[in-house]
Short mmCIF file of C-alpha atoms in Angstrom, two decimals:
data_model
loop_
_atom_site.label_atom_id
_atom_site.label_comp_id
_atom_site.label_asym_id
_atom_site.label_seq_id
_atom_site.Cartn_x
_atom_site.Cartn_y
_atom_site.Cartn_z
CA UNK Y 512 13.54 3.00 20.00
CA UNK Y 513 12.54 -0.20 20.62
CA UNK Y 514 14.16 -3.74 19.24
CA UNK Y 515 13.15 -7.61 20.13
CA UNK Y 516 15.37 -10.42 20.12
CA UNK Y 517 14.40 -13.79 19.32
CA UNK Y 518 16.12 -16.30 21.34
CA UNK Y 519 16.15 -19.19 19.09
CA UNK Y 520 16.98 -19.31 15.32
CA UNK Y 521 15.80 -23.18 14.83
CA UNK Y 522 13.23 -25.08 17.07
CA UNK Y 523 13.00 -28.74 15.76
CA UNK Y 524 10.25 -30.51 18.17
CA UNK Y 525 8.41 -33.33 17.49
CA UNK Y 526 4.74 -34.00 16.11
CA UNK Y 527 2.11 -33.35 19.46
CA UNK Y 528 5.01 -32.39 21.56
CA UNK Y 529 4.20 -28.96 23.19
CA UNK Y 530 6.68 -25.86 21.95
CA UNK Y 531 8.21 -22.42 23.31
CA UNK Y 532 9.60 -19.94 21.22
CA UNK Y 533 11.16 -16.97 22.79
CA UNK Y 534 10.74 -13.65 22.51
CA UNK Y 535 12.69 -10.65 24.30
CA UNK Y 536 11.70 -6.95 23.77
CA UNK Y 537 13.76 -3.62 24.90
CA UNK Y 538 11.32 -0.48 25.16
CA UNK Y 539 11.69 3.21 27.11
CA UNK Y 540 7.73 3.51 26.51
CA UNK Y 541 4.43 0.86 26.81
CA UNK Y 542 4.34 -1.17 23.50
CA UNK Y 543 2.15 -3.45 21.90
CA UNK Y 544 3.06 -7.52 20.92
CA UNK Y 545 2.51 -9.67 17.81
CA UNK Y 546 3.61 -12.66 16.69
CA UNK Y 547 3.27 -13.06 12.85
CA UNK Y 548 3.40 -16.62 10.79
CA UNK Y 549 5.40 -16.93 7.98
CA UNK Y 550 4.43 -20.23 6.09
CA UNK Y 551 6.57 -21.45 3.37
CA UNK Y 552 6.36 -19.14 -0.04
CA UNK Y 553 3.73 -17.33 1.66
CA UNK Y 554 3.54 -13.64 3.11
CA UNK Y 555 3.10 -12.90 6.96
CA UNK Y 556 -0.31 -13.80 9.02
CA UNK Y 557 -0.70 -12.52 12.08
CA UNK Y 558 -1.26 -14.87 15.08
CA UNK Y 559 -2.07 -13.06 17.88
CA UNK Y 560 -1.51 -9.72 19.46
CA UNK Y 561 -1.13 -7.96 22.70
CA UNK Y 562 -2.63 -4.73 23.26
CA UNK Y 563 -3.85 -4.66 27.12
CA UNK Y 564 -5.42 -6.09 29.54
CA UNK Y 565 -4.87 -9.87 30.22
CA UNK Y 566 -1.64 -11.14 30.01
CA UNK Y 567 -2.30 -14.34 28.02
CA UNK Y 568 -3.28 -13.67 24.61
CA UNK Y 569 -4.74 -16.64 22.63
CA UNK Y 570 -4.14 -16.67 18.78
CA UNK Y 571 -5.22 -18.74 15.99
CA UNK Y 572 -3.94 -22.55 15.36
CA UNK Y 573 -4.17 -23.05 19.07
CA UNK Y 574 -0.97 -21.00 19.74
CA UNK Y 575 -0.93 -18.14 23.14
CA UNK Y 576 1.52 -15.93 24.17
CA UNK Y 577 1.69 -14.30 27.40
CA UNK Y 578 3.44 -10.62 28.33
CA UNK Y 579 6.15 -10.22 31.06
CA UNK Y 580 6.24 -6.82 31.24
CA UNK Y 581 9.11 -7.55 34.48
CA UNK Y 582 10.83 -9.90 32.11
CA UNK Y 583 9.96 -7.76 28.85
CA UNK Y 584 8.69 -11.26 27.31
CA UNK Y 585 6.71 -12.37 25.24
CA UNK Y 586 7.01 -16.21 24.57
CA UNK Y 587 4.65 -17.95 21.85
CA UNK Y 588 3.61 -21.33 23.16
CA UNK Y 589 1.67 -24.42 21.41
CA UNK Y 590 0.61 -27.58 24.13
CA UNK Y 591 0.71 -30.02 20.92
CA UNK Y 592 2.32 -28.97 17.29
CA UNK Y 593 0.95 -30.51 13.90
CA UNK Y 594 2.75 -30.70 10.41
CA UNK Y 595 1.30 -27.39 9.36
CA UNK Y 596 2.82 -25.81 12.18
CA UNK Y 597 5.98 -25.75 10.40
CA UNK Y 598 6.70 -22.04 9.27
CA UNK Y 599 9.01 -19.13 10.13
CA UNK Y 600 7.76 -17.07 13.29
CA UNK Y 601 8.24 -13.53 13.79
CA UNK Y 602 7.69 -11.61 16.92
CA UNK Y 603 7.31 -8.02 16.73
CA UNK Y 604 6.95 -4.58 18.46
CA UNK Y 605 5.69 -1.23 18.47
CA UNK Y 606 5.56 1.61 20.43
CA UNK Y 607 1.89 2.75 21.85
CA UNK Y 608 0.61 5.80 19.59
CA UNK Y 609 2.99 4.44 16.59
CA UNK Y 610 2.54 2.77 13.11
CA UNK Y 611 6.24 1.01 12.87
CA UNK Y 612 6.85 -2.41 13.48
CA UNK Y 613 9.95 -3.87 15.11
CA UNK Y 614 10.38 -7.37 14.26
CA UNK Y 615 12.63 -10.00 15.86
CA UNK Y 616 15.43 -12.56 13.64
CA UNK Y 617 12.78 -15.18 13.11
CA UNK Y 618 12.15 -19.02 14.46
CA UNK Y 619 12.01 -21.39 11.99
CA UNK Y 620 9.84 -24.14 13.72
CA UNK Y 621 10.68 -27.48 12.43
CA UNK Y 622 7.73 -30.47 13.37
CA UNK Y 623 9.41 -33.89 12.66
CA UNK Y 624 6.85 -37.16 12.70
CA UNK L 583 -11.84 -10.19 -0.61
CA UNK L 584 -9.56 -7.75 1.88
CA UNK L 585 -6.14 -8.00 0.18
CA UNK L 586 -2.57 -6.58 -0.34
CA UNK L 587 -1.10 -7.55 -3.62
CA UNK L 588 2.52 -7.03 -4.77
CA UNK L 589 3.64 -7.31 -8.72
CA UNK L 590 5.76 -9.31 -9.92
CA UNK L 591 6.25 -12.02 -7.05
CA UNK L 592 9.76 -13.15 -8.87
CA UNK L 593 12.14 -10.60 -10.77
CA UNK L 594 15.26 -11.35 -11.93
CA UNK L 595 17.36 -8.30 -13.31
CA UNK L 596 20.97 -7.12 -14.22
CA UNK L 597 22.85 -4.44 -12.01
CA UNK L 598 21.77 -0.96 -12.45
CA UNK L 599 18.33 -1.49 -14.68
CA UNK L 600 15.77 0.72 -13.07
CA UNK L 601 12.82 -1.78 -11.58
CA UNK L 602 9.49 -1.01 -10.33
CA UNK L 603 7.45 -3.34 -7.41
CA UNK L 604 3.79 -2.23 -7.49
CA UNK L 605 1.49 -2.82 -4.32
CA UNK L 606 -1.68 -2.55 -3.87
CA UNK L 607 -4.38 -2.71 -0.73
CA UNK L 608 -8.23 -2.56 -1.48
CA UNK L 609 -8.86 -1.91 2.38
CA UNK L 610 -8.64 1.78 2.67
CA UNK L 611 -5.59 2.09 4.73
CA UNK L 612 -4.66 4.98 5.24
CA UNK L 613 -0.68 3.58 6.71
CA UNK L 614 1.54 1.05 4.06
CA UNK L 615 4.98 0.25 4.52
CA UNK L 616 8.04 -1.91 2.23
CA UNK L 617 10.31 -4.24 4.33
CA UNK L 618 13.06 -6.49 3.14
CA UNK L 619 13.49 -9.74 4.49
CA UNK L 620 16.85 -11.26 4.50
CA UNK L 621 18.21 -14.50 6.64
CA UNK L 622 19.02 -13.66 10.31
CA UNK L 623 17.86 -10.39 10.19
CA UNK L 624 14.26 -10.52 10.03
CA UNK L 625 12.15 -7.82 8.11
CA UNK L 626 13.44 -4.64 8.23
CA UNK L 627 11.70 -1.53 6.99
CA UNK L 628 12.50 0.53 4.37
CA UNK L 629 9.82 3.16 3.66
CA UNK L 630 6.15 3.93 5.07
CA UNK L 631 3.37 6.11 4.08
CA UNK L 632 1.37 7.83 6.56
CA UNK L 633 -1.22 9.19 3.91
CA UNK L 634 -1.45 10.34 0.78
CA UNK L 635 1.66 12.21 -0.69
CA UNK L 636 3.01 11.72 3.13
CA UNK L 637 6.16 9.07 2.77
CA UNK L 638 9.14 8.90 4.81
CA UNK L 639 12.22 6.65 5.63
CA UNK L 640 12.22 3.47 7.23
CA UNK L 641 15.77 2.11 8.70
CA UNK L 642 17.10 0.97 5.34
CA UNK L 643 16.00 3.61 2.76
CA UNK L 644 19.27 3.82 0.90
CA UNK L 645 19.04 2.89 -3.01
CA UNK L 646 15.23 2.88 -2.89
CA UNK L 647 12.42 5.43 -3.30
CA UNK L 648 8.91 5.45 -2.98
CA UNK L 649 5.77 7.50 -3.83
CA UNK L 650 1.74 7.80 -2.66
CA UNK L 651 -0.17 9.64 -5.47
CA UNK L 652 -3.48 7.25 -4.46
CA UNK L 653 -4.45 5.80 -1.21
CA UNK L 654 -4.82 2.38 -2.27
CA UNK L 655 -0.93 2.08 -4.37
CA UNK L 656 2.81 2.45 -2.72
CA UNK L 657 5.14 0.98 -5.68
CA UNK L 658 8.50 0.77 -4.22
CA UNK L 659 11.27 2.12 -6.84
CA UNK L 660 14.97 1.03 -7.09
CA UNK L 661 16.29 3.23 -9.69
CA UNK L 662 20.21 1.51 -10.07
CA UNK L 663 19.40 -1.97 -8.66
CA UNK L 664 22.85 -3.61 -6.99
CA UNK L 665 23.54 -7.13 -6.01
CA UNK L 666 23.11 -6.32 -2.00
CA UNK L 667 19.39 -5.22 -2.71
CA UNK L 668 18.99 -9.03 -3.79
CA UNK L 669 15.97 -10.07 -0.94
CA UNK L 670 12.49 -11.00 -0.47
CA UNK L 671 10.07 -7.54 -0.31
CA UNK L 672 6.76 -7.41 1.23
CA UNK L 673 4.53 -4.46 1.13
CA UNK L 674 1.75 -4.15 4.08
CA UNK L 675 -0.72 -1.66 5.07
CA UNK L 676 -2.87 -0.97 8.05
CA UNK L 677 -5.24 0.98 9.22
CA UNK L 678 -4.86 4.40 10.74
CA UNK L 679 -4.79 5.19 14.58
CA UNK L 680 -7.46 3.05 16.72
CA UNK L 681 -8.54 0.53 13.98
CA UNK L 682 -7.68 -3.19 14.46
CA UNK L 683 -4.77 -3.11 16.74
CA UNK L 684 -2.64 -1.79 14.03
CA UNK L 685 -2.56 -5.13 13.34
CA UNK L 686 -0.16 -5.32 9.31
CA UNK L 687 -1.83 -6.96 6.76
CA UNK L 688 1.35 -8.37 4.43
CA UNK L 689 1.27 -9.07 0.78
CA UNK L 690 2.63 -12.65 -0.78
CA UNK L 691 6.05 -10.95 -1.32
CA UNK L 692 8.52 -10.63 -4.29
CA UNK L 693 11.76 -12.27 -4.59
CA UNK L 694 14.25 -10.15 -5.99
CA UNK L 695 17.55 -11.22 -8.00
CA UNK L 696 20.17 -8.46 -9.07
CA UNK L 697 22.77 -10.17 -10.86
#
């Protein structure tokens, strides 16, 4: 089975200050990565995946993620937030060769001005 | 355009008054799924269809049920609602093995109430 833990329930940051949310997977078997958006009163977008290959994975909205498979990360990063960054993000994982989804608690991302 | 839609997006109901959440995917995907979403806990799955008249439990099935009797509809079914199954639903489908990524496409989601 596999489950993901997201380090951080609330990341307040600043307008154009870079951010890091944190992601931590457990797995007995190769998986694949995603990192949804949740924006407010909307459903779930994804923003990048990881399926092979290289490491850093660059998404939509400027955001990239790169796997750890030694550190069984997978940490979402942004060099400079905007406004409309401010959502719920979700990271999530499943097995290779499966359908199901494993999603973390959720960051709620908070961009002050 | 490509699209998973849930009905209604806001219910409010009484305790034990049989309810019905329709979704819908216009994509041909052969794989849909119902999570919950509650605060702290993330989303959480409570059925999936593989196919066709091919469902099975997710990790919180109890007090819900679901059918697939077409391809493109997965209504999710809480025959005696109770006030625990108050949450925020969202139905998503995906393609079958090697398309996308597996990558979920979600619908807007419905808020539930069960007073």
């Amino acid at each position: 089975a596999q489950s993901v833990t997201q380090l951080d329930s609330q990341v307040p940051v600043f307008e154009e200050a870079p951010v890091e949310l944190r992601c931590n997977y457990s797995s007995s078997v190769s998986v694949y990565l995603f990192w949804y958006v949740q924006y407010p009163n909307q459903g779930l977008q994804l923003l990048l995946k990881y399926l092979s290959g290289s490491t850093l994975v660059k998404g939509i909205n400027g955001f990239e993620a790169e796997f750890n498979k030694s550190q069984t990360s997978f940490h979402l990063r942004k060099p400079s937030v905007h406004i409309s960054d401010t959502a719920e993000y979700f990271c999530a994982v499943s097995a290779v060769g499966a359908q199901k989804l494993v999603f973390g608690q959720g960051t709620r991302l908070t961009i002050n001005p | 355009e490509a699209q998973v839609t849930q009905n209604p997006r806001y219910l409010i109901t009484v305790t034990g008054k049989k309810l019905t959440v329709t979704c819908s995917q216009n994509m041909n995907h052969e794989y849909m799924s119902w999570y919950r979403q509650d605060p702290g806990l993330g989303l959480r799955q409570i059925y999936y269809s593989m196919n066709v008249e091919v469902t099975d439990k997710g990790d919180v099935p109890e007090g819900y049920k679901v059918s697939r009797k077409e391809k493109r509809n997965f209504p999710l079914i809480l025959e005696s609602p109770s006030p625990n199954q108050t949450s925020l639903y969202f139905c998503a489908s995906s393609p079958a093995r090697g398309g996308r990524g597996r990558e979920q496409f979600f619908g807007p989601g419905t808020r539930l109430t069960v007073l």
